[in-house]
Amino acid sequence: MLDFTVSILPLVAIGVVNFFLSWLWYSPVLFMKPWATALGFYGKTEMTEEEKKAMPFLFLNGAVASFILSYGLQVVVHSMGATSFAQGFLIGVVLWVVFALTHSMNTLWEGRKTVVLVINNGLFLLTYAVFSGIVAVWR
């Protein structure tokens, strides 16, 4: 049975953690250099005025997307009746393959390098699987 109720604390916690994990993932600490190089951004020192103006919208978009992901994972995991981390984790992996990975394949049609697909989907797999495992046990 579909369960559209969510717990607010996990929703907020996972939304916030996802936002900052995404920031860290694409930072110099982890994958910024290979990701930015593959996209042709690496070594660029100045942002244009247009790029600067777009940043608040991009950050807001990322934050909203994080909360939508958190909500969606809770709905699916709870509707499927998962009660253990392992069950939630497996559901997250399936969701990643069926939705995120398949849609991300479009990056190859856009002429982007495979490394972009791999880096992006590393984050997607991590977030879908781990967060689904967490919401299975944190109700």
Short mmCIF file of C-alpha atoms in Angstrom, two decimals:
data_model
loop_
_atom_site.label_atom_id
_atom_site.label_comp_id
_atom_site.label_asym_id
_atom_site.label_seq_id
_atom_site.Cartn_x
_atom_site.Cartn_y
_atom_site.Cartn_z
CA MET A 1 0.00 0.00 0.00
CA LEU A 2 1.29 3.46 -0.83
CA ASP A 3 2.41 5.44 2.19
CA PHE A 4 2.86 9.15 1.53
CA THR A 5 3.44 10.06 5.16
CA VAL A 6 6.96 11.06 6.06
CA SER A 7 8.85 11.75 9.23
CA ILE A 8 9.99 15.35 9.33
CA LEU A 9 13.29 14.81 11.18
CA PRO A 10 14.68 12.26 8.68
CA LEU A 11 13.35 14.39 5.81
CA VAL A 12 15.23 17.45 7.01
CA ALA A 13 18.35 15.57 8.15
CA ILE A 14 18.74 13.66 4.89
CA GLY A 15 17.92 16.74 2.82
CA VAL A 16 20.59 18.80 4.57
CA VAL A 17 23.19 16.00 4.57
CA ASN A 18 22.56 15.34 0.86
CA PHE A 19 23.07 19.02 0.03
CA PHE A 20 26.40 19.18 1.86
CA LEU A 21 27.53 15.74 0.70
CA SER A 22 26.92 16.87 -2.88
CA TRP A 23 28.93 20.02 -2.23
CA LEU A 24 31.77 17.93 -0.76
CA TRP A 25 31.60 15.38 -3.61
CA TYR A 26 32.27 18.06 -6.22
CA SER A 27 34.79 19.97 -4.08
CA PRO A 28 38.61 19.90 -4.38
CA VAL A 29 38.63 17.41 -1.50
CA LEU A 30 37.06 14.70 -3.66
CA PHE A 31 36.19 14.87 -7.36
CA MET A 32 36.27 18.50 -8.48
CA LYS A 33 39.40 18.22 -10.60
CA PRO A 34 38.48 15.18 -12.75
CA TRP A 35 34.83 16.25 -13.00
CA ALA A 36 35.61 19.88 -13.89
CA THR A 37 38.37 18.82 -16.29
CA ALA A 38 35.99 16.49 -18.12
CA LEU A 39 33.49 19.35 -18.44
CA GLY A 40 36.15 21.85 -19.53
CA PHE A 41 35.82 24.00 -16.39
CA TYR A 42 39.07 23.17 -14.61
CA GLY A 43 41.60 25.98 -14.49
CA LYS A 44 38.99 28.64 -15.10
CA THR A 45 39.76 31.34 -12.55
CA GLU A 46 37.03 33.94 -12.99
CA MET A 47 33.28 33.59 -13.09
CA THR A 48 31.34 35.77 -15.49
CA GLU A 49 28.71 38.13 -14.11
CA GLU A 50 26.04 35.85 -15.55
CA GLU A 51 27.53 32.85 -13.73
CA LYS A 52 27.70 34.81 -10.47
CA LYS A 53 24.06 35.83 -10.78
CA ALA A 54 23.05 32.21 -11.40
CA MET A 55 24.71 30.86 -8.23
CA PRO A 56 21.90 31.61 -5.73
CA PHE A 57 19.39 29.91 -8.03
CA LEU A 58 21.70 26.91 -8.50
CA PHE A 59 22.20 26.52 -4.74
CA LEU A 60 18.47 26.87 -4.11
CA ASN A 61 17.79 24.33 -6.84
CA GLY A 62 20.24 21.91 -5.21
CA ALA A 63 18.66 22.36 -1.79
CA VAL A 64 15.13 21.83 -3.11
CA ALA A 65 16.25 18.76 -5.06
CA SER A 66 17.82 17.33 -1.89
CA PHE A 67 14.54 17.60 0.00
CA ILE A 68 12.55 16.15 -2.89
CA LEU A 69 14.94 13.18 -3.01
CA SER A 70 14.60 12.71 0.74
CA TYR A 71 10.79 12.77 0.50
CA GLY A 72 10.70 10.40 -2.48
CA LEU A 73 13.00 7.87 -0.86
CA GLN A 74 10.86 7.83 2.28
CA VAL A 75 7.67 7.29 0.28
CA VAL A 76 9.10 4.38 -1.70
CA VAL A 77 10.97 2.70 1.16
CA HIS A 78 8.03 2.97 3.57
CA SER A 79 5.51 1.90 0.91
CA MET A 80 7.58 -1.21 0.23
CA GLY A 81 7.60 -2.04 3.93
CA ALA A 82 11.37 -2.05 4.39
CA THR A 83 12.31 -2.22 8.07
CA SER A 84 16.04 -2.95 7.99
CA PHE A 85 19.00 -1.02 6.68
CA ALA A 86 19.80 -3.84 4.25
CA GLN A 87 16.29 -3.84 2.79
CA GLY A 88 16.33 -0.06 2.40
CA PHE A 89 19.82 -0.14 0.92
CA LEU A 90 18.74 -2.69 -1.70
CA ILE A 91 15.68 -0.62 -2.58
CA GLY A 92 17.96 2.40 -2.97
CA VAL A 93 20.25 0.51 -5.34
CA VAL A 94 17.27 -0.59 -7.44
CA LEU A 95 15.91 2.98 -7.52
CA TRP A 96 19.33 4.27 -8.58
CA VAL A 97 19.62 1.75 -11.44
CA VAL A 98 16.05 2.21 -12.65
CA PHE A 99 15.83 6.01 -12.39
CA ALA A 100 19.12 7.85 -11.84
CA LEU A 101 21.52 5.71 -13.87
CA THR A 102 19.20 5.26 -16.82
CA HIS A 103 18.45 8.98 -17.06
CA SER A 104 22.11 9.87 -16.53
CA MET A 105 23.05 7.95 -19.65
CA ASN A 106 21.89 11.03 -21.55
CA THR A 107 25.17 12.68 -20.58
CA LEU A 108 26.88 10.41 -23.10
CA TRP A 109 24.48 11.50 -25.85
CA GLU A 110 25.36 15.09 -24.94
CA GLY A 111 28.97 14.32 -25.80
CA ARG A 112 30.17 14.42 -22.21
CA LYS A 113 32.98 12.18 -21.10
CA THR A 114 32.32 8.91 -19.31
CA VAL A 115 34.10 10.22 -16.22
CA VAL A 116 31.24 12.72 -15.74
CA LEU A 117 28.73 9.87 -15.78
CA VAL A 118 30.83 7.84 -13.33
CA ILE A 119 31.44 10.68 -10.87
CA ASN A 120 27.83 11.86 -10.92
CA ASN A 121 26.50 8.34 -10.47
CA GLY A 122 28.92 7.54 -7.70
CA LEU A 123 27.18 10.25 -5.70
CA PHE A 124 23.72 9.15 -6.83
CA LEU A 125 24.37 5.51 -5.89
CA LEU A 126 25.77 6.50 -2.50
CA THR A 127 22.85 8.78 -1.66
CA TYR A 128 20.07 6.55 -2.96
CA ALA A 129 21.39 3.41 -1.25
CA VAL A 130 22.59 4.78 2.08
CA PHE A 131 19.72 7.21 2.58
CA SER A 132 17.16 4.52 1.69
CA GLY A 133 18.78 2.26 4.27
CA ILE A 134 18.59 5.00 6.85
CA VAL A 135 14.92 5.84 6.23
CA ALA A 136 14.03 2.14 6.48
CA VAL A 137 15.14 2.10 10.11
CA TRP A 138 14.51 5.75 11.05
CA ARG A 139 10.74 6.20 10.99
#
